[in-house]
Amino acid sequence: MDSDNTSEWSFLHGKRVLDLSRLLPGPFATTLLADLGADVVKVENPKRPDPTRAAGERMASLNRNKRSIALDLRLESDRETFLRLVETADAVVEGFRPQVLAGMGLGYDVLRKANPRIVLCSITGYGQSGPYADKPGHELNFLGLSGFFAVPGCTDGVVTRPGIRAGDLVGSMYAALSISVALASVDKHGRGQHIDISLAEAATAWCAPFALMIRDIENPTDSPTVQGDNDIFETSDGCLLSLATFEDKFWIEFRTAFSAEFPALNTLRYDDRWTRTQHKAELRELLVTTFGTHTYGWWEKSLTAINAPWAPVFTDAGQLMSDPHVVARNLFSEVATENGESWPQMRFPAQFSLGLNSFRLPTPYVGEHTESVLDEAAAATARRDSGYPDFNSPSKPEDQ
């Protein structure tokens, strides 16, 4: 890890976020905040820490740039300690079911009494209210409710579950965005608030525009978003590539370049987008046959020569990490942990001209920073009691 802190320009720099969440949605949201400069303190039960710790590589990518404090919130003394931390924090993130945090005596009303400026972000499957609020659920359930499976992507109409946990990750991104906006509002108006993030609703926000578009179409594959030429095709040696001749100019350049070898392409019939969409099934069949005649290497050279909108389709992580563009953009770094292990991690997917170091701190051990965090909170409280004007801003961690 490189301890150089290049996030001091960030609005989030010095904003303290107490993270009570576990597994994927909450930790990913707070990792985004931590990458962007927030001081994220992971609060874990020392006897029952985040289960993701059993998966070292995933734990490392979801909890970098954070510190850790060990508290058992079932104990009154630790709840009192937590509330003292809340007094000088800016936000709390939790992923319990509705009313669980309140049942521990740490609901938003209690947190707000400790610190009127506090922002509480609750991330649940279905939200804090409604008939599904108390239902158990996981990412696949949220995708099922979102409209995701109502929108086909190919002419065969098959919709499969994505390999990544999209139903969790989209909610994480909305949570990070909402927390950032709420913190900016606190600086402007001085009032905190409770943010209710439903993972199912977040997924619906992505899927609904496409699902609603085809609500009156009997056959979903008739959707204009399903196209025979914007698809994935297999070459003769079993490799995959994507072609996206969405714009007419790209299609015309493609069929002109290859019509001598493939006479079926030598037609004006498909030269406008609407006609290509109307005849999507036959166009896809034509392209499947076309791409199946040559190897990936041949198509790579030929499509690149005409500047076609194409790209390889990576089917393993090794292909991704060795891609020359990925390498040139320094997308991945081999990040060492303090116990000697090392795993590749992806940097924050935006490059800022003022700089940003995505790998400032390694994943903390459970309770690694308990003493220092509590000392900082005590110092901040002392400044408040002495009338220091900016007591709501936590002190900067000395070890960053």
PDB file of C-alpha atoms in Angstrom, residues 211-367:
ATOM      1  CA  ALA A 211     -38.917  -2.803 -18.986  1.00  0.00           C
ATOM      2  CA  LEU A 212     -41.543  -0.046 -19.231  1.00  0.00           C
ATOM      3  CA  MET A 213     -40.629   0.585 -22.851  1.00  0.00           C
ATOM      4  CA  ILE A 214     -41.878  -2.881 -23.812  1.00  0.00           C
ATOM      5  CA  ARG A 215     -44.843  -3.152 -21.418  1.00  0.00           C
ATOM      6  CA  ASP A 216     -47.360  -3.265 -24.297  1.00  0.00           C
ATOM      7  CA  ILE A 217     -45.280  -5.474 -26.603  1.00  0.00           C
ATOM      8  CA  GLU A 218     -46.556  -9.059 -26.695  1.00  0.00           C
ATOM      9  CA  ASN A 219     -43.183 -10.545 -27.638  1.00  0.00           C
ATOM     10  CA  PRO A 220     -40.357  -8.888 -25.648  1.00  0.00           C
ATOM     11  CA  THR A 221     -37.843  -9.717 -28.389  1.00  0.00           C
ATOM     12  CA  ASP A 222     -39.700  -7.211 -30.577  1.00  0.00           C
ATOM     13  CA  SER A 223     -38.219  -4.497 -28.401  1.00  0.00           C
ATOM     14  CA  PRO A 224     -36.153  -2.002 -30.406  1.00  0.00           C
ATOM     15  CA  THR A 225     -33.332  -2.551 -27.914  1.00  0.00           C
ATOM     16  CA  VAL A 226     -32.936  -6.138 -29.192  1.00  0.00           C
ATOM     17  CA  GLN A 227     -30.923  -5.963 -32.380  1.00  0.00           C
ATOM     18  CA  GLY A 228     -29.355  -8.567 -34.610  1.00  0.00           C
ATOM     19  CA  ASP A 229     -26.174  -6.621 -35.326  1.00  0.00           C
ATOM     20  CA  ASN A 230     -25.468  -5.318 -31.808  1.00  0.00           C
ATOM     21  CA  ASP A 231     -24.541  -8.647 -30.280  1.00  0.00           C
ATOM     22  CA  ILE A 232     -21.843 -11.162 -29.399  1.00  0.00           C
ATOM     23  CA  PHE A 233     -20.567 -13.518 -32.066  1.00  0.00           C
ATOM     24  CA  GLU A 234     -18.341 -16.611 -32.087  1.00  0.00           C
ATOM     25  CA  THR A 235     -15.406 -16.977 -34.438  1.00  0.00           C
ATOM     26  CA  SER A 236     -14.314 -20.197 -36.119  1.00  0.00           C
ATOM     27  CA  ASP A 237     -11.811 -20.963 -33.352  1.00  0.00           C
ATOM     28  CA  GLY A 238     -14.366 -20.588 -30.569  1.00  0.00           C
ATOM     29  CA  CYS A 239     -13.478 -17.056 -29.430  1.00  0.00           C
ATOM     30  CA  LEU A 240     -16.054 -14.350 -28.808  1.00  0.00           C
ATOM     31  CA  LEU A 241     -16.232 -10.750 -29.967  1.00  0.00           C
ATOM     32  CA  SER A 242     -18.818  -8.012 -29.755  1.00  0.00           C
ATOM     33  CA  LEU A 243     -20.030  -5.968 -32.714  1.00  0.00           C
ATOM     34  CA  ALA A 244     -22.044  -2.781 -32.164  1.00  0.00           C
ATOM     35  CA  THR A 245     -22.972  -1.328 -35.560  1.00  0.00           C
ATOM     36  CA  PHE A 246     -25.758   0.675 -33.984  1.00  0.00           C
ATOM     37  CA  GLU A 247     -25.168   3.693 -36.188  1.00  0.00           C
ATOM     38  CA  ASP A 248     -25.880   3.370 -39.922  1.00  0.00           C
ATOM     39  CA  LYS A 249     -22.423   4.619 -40.910  1.00  0.00           C
ATOM     40  CA  PHE A 250     -20.759   1.754 -39.056  1.00  0.00           C
ATOM     41  CA  TRP A 251     -23.024  -0.855 -40.629  1.00  0.00           C
ATOM     42  CA  ILE A 252     -22.438   0.518 -44.125  1.00  0.00           C
ATOM     43  CA  GLU A 253     -18.668   0.525 -43.613  1.00  0.00           C
ATOM     44  CA  PHE A 254     -18.845  -3.058 -42.293  1.00  0.00           C
ATOM     45  CA  ARG A 255     -20.913  -4.531 -45.090  1.00  0.00           C
ATOM     46  CA  THR A 256     -18.989  -2.588 -47.753  1.00  0.00           C
ATOM     47  CA  ALA A 257     -15.649  -3.864 -46.475  1.00  0.00           C
ATOM     48  CA  PHE A 258     -16.691  -7.535 -46.395  1.00  0.00           C
ATOM     49  CA  SER A 259     -19.355  -7.864 -49.094  1.00  0.00           C
ATOM     50  CA  ALA A 260     -16.840  -9.130 -51.668  1.00  0.00           C
ATOM     51  CA  GLU A 261     -16.108 -12.190 -49.520  1.00  0.00           C
ATOM     52  CA  PHE A 262     -19.638 -12.436 -48.127  1.00  0.00           C
ATOM     53  CA  PRO A 263     -22.055 -11.621 -50.979  1.00  0.00           C
ATOM     54  CA  ALA A 264     -25.082 -11.770 -48.673  1.00  0.00           C
ATOM     55  CA  LEU A 265     -23.826  -8.528 -47.094  1.00  0.00           C
ATOM     56  CA  ASN A 266     -23.861  -6.794 -50.483  1.00  0.00           C
ATOM     57  CA  THR A 267     -27.331  -5.314 -50.117  1.00  0.00           C
ATOM     58  CA  LEU A 268     -28.822  -1.944 -49.254  1.00  0.00           C
ATOM     59  CA  ARG A 269     -31.604  -3.668 -47.348  1.00  0.00           C
ATOM     60  CA  TYR A 270     -30.114  -3.193 -43.889  1.00  0.00           C
ATOM     61  CA  ASP A 271     -28.580   0.230 -44.324  1.00  0.00           C
ATOM     62  CA  ASP A 272     -30.893   2.038 -41.896  1.00  0.00           C
ATOM     63  CA  ARG A 273     -31.276   1.286 -38.214  1.00  0.00           C
ATOM     64  CA  TRP A 274     -35.026   0.724 -38.263  1.00  0.00           C
ATOM     65  CA  THR A 275     -34.848  -1.881 -41.044  1.00  0.00           C
ATOM     66  CA  ARG A 276     -31.994  -3.709 -39.335  1.00  0.00           C
ATOM     67  CA  THR A 277     -34.097  -3.864 -36.171  1.00  0.00           C
ATOM     68  CA  GLN A 278     -37.176  -5.094 -38.023  1.00  0.00           C
ATOM     69  CA  HIS A 279     -35.176  -7.933 -39.566  1.00  0.00           C
ATOM     70  CA  LYS A 280     -33.066  -8.644 -36.489  1.00  0.00           C
ATOM     71  CA  ALA A 281     -33.434 -12.445 -36.552  1.00  0.00           C
ATOM     72  CA  GLU A 282     -32.350 -12.924 -40.155  1.00  0.00           C
ATOM     73  CA  LEU A 283     -29.593 -10.332 -39.770  1.00  0.00           C
ATOM     74  CA  ARG A 284     -28.218 -12.095 -36.736  1.00  0.00           C
ATOM     75  CA  GLU A 285     -28.268 -15.448 -38.573  1.00  0.00           C
ATOM     76  CA  LEU A 286     -26.320 -13.828 -41.398  1.00  0.00           C
ATOM     77  CA  LEU A 287     -23.716 -12.434 -39.017  1.00  0.00           C
ATOM     78  CA  VAL A 288     -23.389 -15.693 -37.076  1.00  0.00           C
ATOM     79  CA  THR A 289     -22.525 -17.445 -40.349  1.00  0.00           C
ATOM     80  CA  THR A 290     -20.185 -14.629 -41.380  1.00  0.00           C
ATOM     81  CA  PHE A 291     -18.149 -14.522 -38.186  1.00  0.00           C
ATOM     82  CA  GLY A 292     -17.999 -18.311 -38.011  1.00  0.00           C
ATOM     83  CA  THR A 293     -15.904 -18.489 -41.190  1.00  0.00           C
ATOM     84  CA  HIS A 294     -12.674 -16.995 -39.804  1.00  0.00           C
ATOM     85  CA  THR A 295     -10.557 -17.088 -36.679  1.00  0.00           C
ATOM     86  CA  TYR A 296     -10.550 -14.439 -34.016  1.00  0.00           C
ATOM     87  CA  GLY A 297      -7.119 -13.257 -35.157  1.00  0.00           C
ATOM     88  CA  TRP A 298      -8.402 -12.683 -38.682  1.00  0.00           C
ATOM     89  CA  TRP A 299     -11.401 -10.716 -37.481  1.00  0.00           C
ATOM     90  CA  GLU A 300      -9.297  -8.738 -35.006  1.00  0.00           C
ATOM     91  CA  LYS A 301      -7.058  -7.539 -37.808  1.00  0.00           C
ATOM     92  CA  SER A 302      -9.868  -6.968 -40.327  1.00  0.00           C
ATOM     93  CA  LEU A 303     -12.289  -5.141 -38.024  1.00  0.00           C
ATOM     94  CA  THR A 304      -9.537  -2.962 -36.611  1.00  0.00           C
ATOM     95  CA  ALA A 305      -8.462  -2.027 -40.147  1.00  0.00           C
ATOM     96  CA  ILE A 306     -11.866  -0.477 -40.906  1.00  0.00           C
ATOM     97  CA  ASN A 307     -12.183   1.105 -37.442  1.00  0.00           C
ATOM     98  CA  ALA A 308     -15.327  -0.889 -36.683  1.00  0.00           C
ATOM     99  CA  PRO A 309     -17.035  -0.650 -33.276  1.00  0.00           C
ATOM    100  CA  TRP A 310     -15.943  -4.041 -32.034  1.00  0.00           C
ATOM    101  CA  ALA A 311     -14.213  -5.404 -28.951  1.00  0.00           C
ATOM    102  CA  PRO A 312     -13.029  -8.743 -27.601  1.00  0.00           C
ATOM    103  CA  VAL A 313     -15.292 -10.530 -25.160  1.00  0.00           C
ATOM    104  CA  PHE A 314     -13.160 -11.642 -22.231  1.00  0.00           C
ATOM    105  CA  THR A 315     -14.127 -14.981 -20.751  1.00  0.00           C
ATOM    106  CA  ASP A 316     -11.497 -15.102 -18.014  1.00  0.00           C
ATOM    107  CA  ALA A 317      -9.801 -12.608 -15.723  1.00  0.00           C
ATOM    108  CA  GLY A 318      -6.397 -13.235 -17.249  1.00  0.00           C
ATOM    109  CA  GLN A 319      -7.549 -11.812 -20.587  1.00  0.00           C
ATOM    110  CA  LEU A 320      -8.913  -8.755 -18.822  1.00  0.00           C
ATOM    111  CA  MET A 321      -5.772  -8.022 -16.836  1.00  0.00           C
ATOM    112  CA  SER A 322      -3.445  -8.461 -19.828  1.00  0.00           C
ATOM    113  CA  ASP A 323      -5.436  -6.294 -22.225  1.00  0.00           C
ATOM    114  CA  PRO A 324      -3.093  -3.552 -23.520  1.00  0.00           C
ATOM    115  CA  HIS A 325      -5.592  -0.755 -22.910  1.00  0.00           C
ATOM    116  CA  VAL A 326      -6.234  -1.952 -19.343  1.00  0.00           C
ATOM    117  CA  VAL A 327      -2.474  -2.124 -18.770  1.00  0.00           C
ATOM    118  CA  ALA A 328      -1.892   1.336 -20.241  1.00  0.00           C
ATOM    119  CA  ARG A 329      -4.591   2.827 -18.020  1.00  0.00           C
ATOM    120  CA  ASN A 330      -3.107   1.186 -14.896  1.00  0.00           C
ATOM    121  CA  LEU A 331      -6.501  -0.254 -14.021  1.00  0.00           C
ATOM    122  CA  PHE A 332      -5.135  -3.001 -11.765  1.00  0.00           C
ATOM    123  CA  SER A 333      -2.416  -3.063  -9.146  1.00  0.00           C
ATOM    124  CA  GLU A 334      -0.960  -5.942  -7.183  1.00  0.00           C
ATOM    125  CA  VAL A 335      -1.717  -4.944  -3.606  1.00  0.00           C
ATOM    126  CA  ALA A 336       0.189  -6.589  -0.777  1.00  0.00           C
ATOM    127  CA  THR A 337      -1.373  -7.226   2.615  1.00  0.00           C
ATOM    128  CA  GLU A 338       0.430  -6.985   5.913  1.00  0.00           C
ATOM    129  CA  ASN A 339       0.469 -10.767   6.291  1.00  0.00           C
ATOM    130  CA  GLY A 340       2.462 -11.172   3.088  1.00  0.00           C
ATOM    131  CA  GLU A 341      -0.361 -12.137   0.728  1.00  0.00           C
ATOM    132  CA  SER A 342      -0.897 -10.218  -2.478  1.00  0.00           C
ATOM    133  CA  TRP A 343      -3.927  -9.819  -4.744  1.00  0.00           C
ATOM    134  CA  PRO A 344      -4.765  -7.699  -7.774  1.00  0.00           C
ATOM    135  CA  GLN A 345      -7.215  -4.880  -7.119  1.00  0.00           C
ATOM    136  CA  MET A 346      -8.832  -2.356  -9.417  1.00  0.00           C
ATOM    137  CA  ARG A 347      -8.373   1.324  -8.720  1.00  0.00           C
ATOM    138  CA  PHE A 348     -11.288   3.742  -8.384  1.00  0.00           C
ATOM    139  CA  PRO A 349     -12.678   3.915 -11.956  1.00  0.00           C
ATOM    140  CA  ALA A 350     -12.190   7.642 -12.462  1.00  0.00           C
ATOM    141  CA  GLN A 351      -9.015   9.600 -12.952  1.00  0.00           C
ATOM    142  CA  PHE A 352      -8.835  13.026 -11.303  1.00  0.00           C
ATOM    143  CA  SER A 353      -6.353  15.607 -12.508  1.00  0.00           C
ATOM    144  CA  LEU A 354      -5.589  16.442  -8.873  1.00  0.00           C
ATOM    145  CA  GLY A 355      -4.772  12.791  -8.226  1.00  0.00           C
ATOM    146  CA  LEU A 356      -6.330   9.979  -6.222  1.00  0.00           C
ATOM    147  CA  ASN A 357      -4.629   7.042  -4.533  1.00  0.00           C
ATOM    148  CA  SER A 358      -7.027   4.109  -4.310  1.00  0.00           C
ATOM    149  CA  PHE A 359      -4.638   2.013  -2.241  1.00  0.00           C
ATOM    150  CA  ARG A 360      -3.731   4.101   0.802  1.00  0.00           C
ATOM    151  CA  LEU A 361      -4.491   1.598   3.558  1.00  0.00           C
ATOM    152  CA  PRO A 362      -4.754  -2.205   3.563  1.00  0.00           C
ATOM    153  CA  THR A 363      -7.741  -4.039   4.980  1.00  0.00           C
ATOM    154  CA  PRO A 364      -7.599  -3.592   8.765  1.00  0.00           C
ATOM    155  CA  TYR A 365      -7.557  -6.363  11.315  1.00  0.00           C
ATOM    156  CA  VAL A 366     -10.636  -6.572  13.536  1.00  0.00           C
ATOM    157  CA  GLY A 367     -10.272  -3.805  16.092  1.00  0.00           C
TER     158      GLY A 367
END
